[in-house]
Short mmCIF file of C-alpha atoms in Angstrom, two decimals:
data_model
loop_
_atom_site.label_atom_id
_atom_site.label_comp_id
_atom_site.label_asym_id
_atom_site.label_seq_id
_atom_site.Cartn_x
_atom_site.Cartn_y
_atom_site.Cartn_z
CA UNK A 1 -18.59 -12.51 0.68
CA UNK A 2 -17.74 -10.93 4.12
CA UNK A 3 -14.37 -9.21 4.30
CA UNK A 4 -12.02 -7.44 6.73
CA UNK A 5 -10.39 -4.03 6.40
CA UNK A 6 -6.80 -3.76 7.69
CA UNK A 7 -5.30 -0.49 8.87
CA UNK A 8 -2.30 0.55 10.98
CA UNK A 9 -1.95 3.77 12.96
CA UNK A 10 1.06 5.29 14.77
CA UNK A 11 2.05 8.35 16.74
CA UNK A 12 2.40 10.70 13.75
CA UNK A 13 -1.15 10.11 12.48
CA UNK A 14 -3.49 13.08 12.86
CA UNK A 15 -6.76 12.16 14.58
CA UNK A 16 -8.92 14.05 12.06
CA UNK A 17 -7.27 12.18 9.16
CA UNK A 18 -7.82 8.84 10.87
CA UNK A 19 -11.52 9.65 11.44
CA UNK A 20 -11.92 10.58 7.77
CA UNK A 21 -10.18 7.40 6.57
CA UNK A 22 -12.37 5.20 8.80
CA UNK A 23 -15.52 7.02 7.69
CA UNK A 24 -14.60 6.41 4.06
CA UNK A 25 -14.38 2.63 4.54
CA UNK A 26 -17.47 2.27 6.73
CA UNK A 27 -20.53 4.53 6.58
CA UNK A 28 -19.72 5.96 3.16
CA UNK A 29 -19.20 2.62 1.39
CA UNK A 30 -21.87 1.07 -0.77
CA UNK A 31 -20.68 -2.35 0.52
CA UNK A 32 -19.75 -2.42 4.23
CA UNK A 33 -16.90 -4.50 5.73
CA UNK A 34 -17.67 -7.19 8.30
CA UNK A 35 -14.80 -6.00 10.52
CA UNK A 36 -12.18 -3.29 10.67
CA UNK A 37 -8.80 -4.34 12.10
CA UNK A 38 -6.67 -1.47 13.41
CA UNK A 39 -3.16 -2.18 14.60
CA UNK A 40 -1.85 0.60 16.89
CA UNK A 41 1.90 0.53 16.21
CA UNK A 42 3.30 1.81 19.52
CA UNK A 43 2.12 4.56 21.84
CA UNK A 44 -0.06 7.33 20.40
CA UNK A 45 -1.18 10.64 21.82
CA UNK A 46 -4.22 11.06 24.00
CA UNK A 47 -6.50 12.45 21.30
CA UNK A 48 -5.89 9.53 18.94
CA UNK A 49 -6.06 7.04 21.81
CA UNK A 50 -9.52 8.36 22.83
CA UNK A 51 -10.79 8.12 19.28
CA UNK A 52 -9.66 4.52 18.99
CA UNK A 53 -11.13 3.68 22.40
CA UNK A 54 -14.52 5.11 21.32
CA UNK A 55 -14.46 2.96 18.16
CA UNK A 56 -14.28 -0.22 20.22
CA UNK A 57 -17.58 0.62 21.94
CA UNK A 58 -19.52 1.42 18.77
CA UNK A 59 -22.28 -1.00 17.81
CA UNK A 60 -22.36 0.11 14.17
CA UNK A 61 -19.28 -1.86 13.10
CA UNK A 62 -17.02 -4.57 14.44
CA UNK A 63 -13.70 -2.98 15.31
CA UNK A 64 -10.78 -5.15 16.34
CA UNK A 65 -8.12 -2.80 17.78
CA UNK A 66 -4.76 -4.22 18.87
CA UNK A 67 -2.23 -2.12 20.75
CA UNK A 68 1.41 -2.99 20.20
CA UNK A 69 3.76 -2.02 23.03
CA UNK A 70 6.29 -0.29 20.75
CA UNK A 71 6.59 0.95 17.20
CA UNK A 72 8.22 -1.68 14.98
CA UNK A 73 7.07 -0.46 11.56
CA UNK A 74 4.33 -1.08 9.05
CA UNK A 75 5.47 -4.50 7.88
CA UNK A 76 5.28 -5.93 11.42
CA UNK A 77 1.89 -4.30 12.09
CA UNK A 78 0.40 -5.64 8.89
CA UNK A 79 1.78 -9.12 9.54
CA UNK A 80 -0.05 -9.18 12.89
CA UNK A 81 -3.21 -7.67 11.39
CA UNK A 82 -3.33 -10.21 8.59
CA UNK A 83 -3.10 -13.08 11.03
CA UNK A 84 -5.91 -11.58 13.18
CA UNK A 85 -8.35 -11.16 10.27
CA UNK A 86 -11.51 -13.26 10.71
CA UNK A 87 -12.48 -13.38 7.02
CA UNK A 88 -10.87 -14.84 3.91
CA UNK A 89 -10.71 -11.49 2.08
CA UNK A 90 -8.75 -8.53 3.48
CA UNK A 91 -8.81 -4.98 2.08
CA UNK A 92 -5.91 -2.66 2.92
CA UNK A 93 -6.43 0.97 3.84
CA UNK A 94 -3.99 3.65 5.01
CA UNK A 95 -4.87 5.80 8.02
CA UNK A 96 -4.91 9.20 6.26
CA UNK A 97 -6.38 8.38 2.85
CA UNK A 98 -9.95 8.47 1.51
CA UNK A 99 -11.56 5.45 -0.22
CA UNK A 100 -13.94 5.95 -3.10
CA UNK A 101 -17.51 5.07 -2.03
CA UNK A 102 -17.89 2.04 -4.34
CA UNK A 103 -14.39 0.68 -3.83
CA UNK A 104 -15.29 -2.48 -1.90
CA UNK A 105 -18.39 -3.17 -3.98
CA UNK A 106 -16.17 -3.29 -7.11
CA UNK A 107 -13.40 -5.35 -5.56
CA UNK A 108 -15.56 -7.97 -3.83
CA UNK A 109 -17.64 -8.47 -6.92
CA UNK A 110 -14.49 -8.89 -8.99
CA UNK A 111 -13.08 -11.52 -6.58
CA UNK A 112 -16.43 -13.32 -6.59
CA UNK A 113 -16.57 -13.29 -10.39
CA UNK A 114 -12.89 -14.24 -10.77
CA UNK A 115 -12.19 -16.93 -8.20
CA UNK A 116 -8.68 -17.58 -9.58
CA UNK A 117 -7.64 -13.99 -8.74
CA UNK A 118 -5.72 -13.60 -5.46
CA UNK A 119 -5.35 -9.80 -5.27
CA UNK A 120 -7.02 -6.86 -6.97
CA UNK A 121 -6.03 -3.22 -6.64
CA UNK A 122 -6.57 -0.03 -8.58
CA UNK A 123 -5.30 3.42 -9.43
CA UNK A 124 -4.88 6.29 -6.98
CA UNK A 125 -5.23 10.04 -7.13
CA UNK A 126 -2.99 12.16 -4.86
CA UNK A 127 -4.02 15.36 -3.13
CA UNK A 128 -2.42 18.04 -0.97
CA UNK A 129 -4.51 19.78 1.70
CA UNK A 130 -8.05 19.74 0.31
CA UNK A 131 -9.34 16.46 -1.11
CA UNK A 132 -10.29 18.37 -4.24
CA UNK A 133 -6.74 19.63 -4.70
CA UNK A 134 -5.60 16.66 -6.75
CA UNK A 135 -2.01 17.01 -7.92
CA UNK A 136 -1.39 13.72 -9.66
CA UNK A 137 -2.42 10.15 -10.36
CA UNK A 138 -0.35 7.02 -10.01
CA UNK A 139 -1.25 4.56 -12.78
CA UNK A 140 -0.41 0.87 -12.64
CA UNK A 141 -1.12 -1.89 -15.20
CA UNK A 142 -4.32 -3.90 -15.01
CA UNK A 143 -3.90 -7.37 -16.46
CA UNK A 144 -1.95 -10.21 -14.81
CA UNK A 145 0.69 -10.42 -17.58
CA UNK A 146 1.21 -6.63 -17.56
CA UNK A 147 1.50 -6.57 -13.79
CA UNK A 148 4.14 -9.37 -13.75
CA UNK A 149 6.20 -7.52 -16.36
CA UNK A 150 5.87 -4.19 -14.50
CA UNK A 151 6.85 -5.89 -11.22
CA UNK A 152 10.32 -6.58 -12.66
CA UNK A 153 11.14 -2.86 -12.52
CA UNK A 154 8.61 -1.12 -10.24
CA UNK A 155 6.00 -1.85 -7.61
CA UNK A 156 2.87 -2.96 -9.57
CA UNK A 157 0.18 -2.20 -6.98
CA UNK A 158 -0.90 0.92 -5.08
CA UNK A 159 -0.72 -0.67 -1.67
CA UNK A 160 -3.58 1.21 -0.06
CA UNK A 161 -5.98 -0.01 -2.80
CA UNK A 162 -5.51 -3.76 -2.65
CA UNK A 163 -7.97 -6.42 -1.58
CA UNK A 164 -6.51 -9.91 -1.30
CA UNK A 165 -7.14 -13.44 -0.21
CA UNK A 166 -5.72 -14.07 3.23
CA UNK A 167 -4.54 -17.59 2.41
CA UNK A 168 -2.62 -16.35 -0.63
CA UNK A 169 -0.76 -13.77 1.48
CA UNK A 170 0.06 -16.30 4.22
CA UNK A 171 1.12 -18.93 1.65
CA UNK A 172 3.68 -16.45 0.31
CA UNK A 173 5.09 -15.80 3.79
CA UNK A 174 2.94 -12.81 4.75
CA UNK A 175 4.14 -9.30 5.37
CA UNK A 176 7.82 -9.08 6.29
CA UNK A 177 9.40 -5.81 7.55
CA UNK A 178 11.39 -4.19 4.74
CA UNK A 179 12.29 -0.50 4.67
CA UNK A 180 9.54 1.28 2.66
CA UNK A 181 9.05 -1.82 0.54
CA UNK A 182 7.21 -4.42 2.63
CA UNK A 183 4.44 -4.38 0.04
CA UNK A 184 6.68 -4.72 -3.05
CA UNK A 185 8.56 -7.60 -1.37
CA UNK A 186 5.23 -9.34 -0.71
CA UNK A 187 4.04 -8.96 -4.34
CA UNK A 188 7.34 -10.43 -5.57
CA UNK A 189 6.93 -13.51 -3.34
CA UNK A 190 3.31 -13.87 -4.39
CA UNK A 191 4.36 -13.81 -8.05
CA UNK A 192 6.93 -16.51 -7.36
CA UNK A 193 4.19 -18.47 -5.60
CA UNK A 194 2.00 -18.43 -8.70
CA UNK A 195 -0.64 -15.93 -7.50
CA UNK A 196 -3.00 -14.25 -9.96
CA UNK A 197 -3.05 -10.44 -10.05
CA UNK A 198 -5.39 -7.72 -11.30
CA UNK A 199 -5.92 -3.95 -11.05
CA UNK A 200 -8.90 -1.76 -11.87
CA UNK A 201 -8.50 1.08 -14.33
CA UNK A 202 -10.52 3.20 -11.93
CA UNK A 203 -9.08 5.18 -9.01
CA UNK A 204 -10.09 3.43 -5.78
CA UNK A 205 -8.41 5.70 -3.20
CA UNK A 206 -7.62 9.42 -2.94
CA UNK A 207 -4.23 9.59 -1.24
CA UNK A 208 -3.12 12.37 1.07
CA UNK A 209 0.49 13.43 0.40
CA UNK A 210 2.79 16.16 1.72
CA UNK A 211 4.54 18.74 -0.43
CA UNK A 212 7.91 17.05 0.13
CA UNK A 213 6.83 13.43 -0.20
CA UNK A 214 8.29 12.84 -3.67
CA UNK A 215 11.57 14.52 -2.74
CA UNK A 216 12.04 12.31 0.33
CA UNK A 217 12.09 9.11 -1.74
CA UNK A 218 15.83 8.86 -1.69
CA UNK A 219 19.00 8.32 0.34
CA UNK A 220 21.26 5.34 0.93
CA UNK A 221 18.78 3.46 3.14
CA UNK A 222 16.04 3.77 0.54
CA UNK A 223 18.38 2.72 -2.26
CA UNK A 224 19.75 -0.22 -0.26
CA UNK A 225 16.21 -1.49 0.38
CA UNK A 226 15.35 -1.42 -3.32
CA UNK A 227 18.69 -2.89 -4.42
CA UNK A 228 18.15 -5.87 -2.16
CA UNK A 229 14.69 -6.42 -3.72
CA UNK A 230 16.22 -6.34 -7.20
CA UNK A 231 18.89 -8.82 -6.07
CA UNK A 232 16.15 -11.08 -4.65
CA UNK A 233 14.41 -11.05 -8.03
CA UNK A 234 17.68 -11.81 -9.79
CA UNK A 235 18.38 -14.80 -7.55
CA UNK A 236 14.84 -16.08 -8.16
CA UNK A 237 15.06 -15.59 -11.93
CA UNK A 238 12.39 -12.89 -12.21
CA UNK A 239 14.98 -10.58 -13.80
CA UNK A 240 18.20 -11.28 -15.66
CA UNK A 241 21.58 -9.63 -15.06
CA UNK A 242 21.17 -6.82 -17.65
CA UNK A 243 17.76 -5.89 -16.25
CA UNK A 244 19.06 -6.01 -12.66
CA UNK A 245 21.95 -3.68 -13.56
CA UNK A 246 19.64 -1.33 -15.42
CA UNK A 247 17.24 -1.19 -12.49
CA UNK A 248 19.83 -0.53 -9.82
CA UNK A 249 21.76 2.02 -11.89
CA UNK A 250 18.56 4.03 -12.45
CA UNK A 251 17.73 3.84 -8.75
CA UNK A 252 21.23 4.88 -7.74
CA UNK A 253 21.07 7.95 -9.96
CA UNK A 254 17.57 8.89 -8.77
CA UNK A 255 17.80 8.05 -5.06
CA UNK A 256 21.45 8.71 -4.20
CA UNK A 257 23.04 11.11 -6.67
CA UNK A 258 20.08 13.37 -7.37
CA UNK A 259 19.25 16.36 -5.11
CA UNK A 260 15.85 16.24 -3.37
CA UNK A 261 14.35 19.08 -5.34
CA UNK A 262 15.20 17.54 -8.74
CA UNK A 263 14.04 14.09 -7.54
CA UNK A 264 10.74 15.64 -6.45
CA UNK A 265 10.30 17.33 -9.83
CA UNK A 266 10.92 14.08 -11.65
CA UNK A 267 8.37 12.16 -9.54
CA UNK A 268 5.74 14.86 -10.07
CA UNK A 269 6.31 15.22 -13.79
CA UNK A 270 7.57 11.85 -15.06
CA UNK A 271 6.24 9.23 -12.61
CA UNK A 272 2.75 10.68 -12.11
CA UNK A 273 -0.07 11.37 -14.55
CA UNK A 274 -1.37 14.89 -14.69
CA UNK A 275 -5.04 15.39 -13.87
#
């Protein structure tokens, strides 16, 4: 089953991290992709531009690189990339993370063995600096019923790990720009569309994070984005009024009222598994 890999890069991406991410989904994989789609979201510096230009001329893999005239965000870039994909299965990858060598082999086999499944993801480890300096693990549920239940309160997939059927994504409306939550919004619409979900218990991607990443997950704009998603689920009967109120009150306390340092501590110690 041939498949595409979908990535987006933008001006803040470091060239050496992009090279490592691409290497991890091509030469180091036990099952190679048929094409790698890279959406360049606005102008990038010369070093990154030269790297991307050199990829287009390589004969080892089929790279489809599309330059957008201006940066309009991840949701827009992934919408375009999904539409450009040549194959019915698309695997997502972020531009500074590292995929496990057997990631695609596992996911493609699972989709072949479970033709009713529309999307399969997995767990992630998170590292700072060195790839061996793992500081946490984000665990998500694995079965369809558990994922649907989890979706009512939190995002049930690690976005950079998913492999999905292109037609299932497009049937649900595709990626739509949504502040920090274009993936969560898509999973909600897929659930409403009757899609079948799964996650592996294994970690599929080692994710590069900054020291302040957890602390930054707050502010009015972040809270407003999540409140609108909760309201969307309420209007579509995925959650009831008590659960909606519980979800937004918790988010308001965490994302608006709480200082960055305390929010960061909570994410590291309550919302991540220790390794």
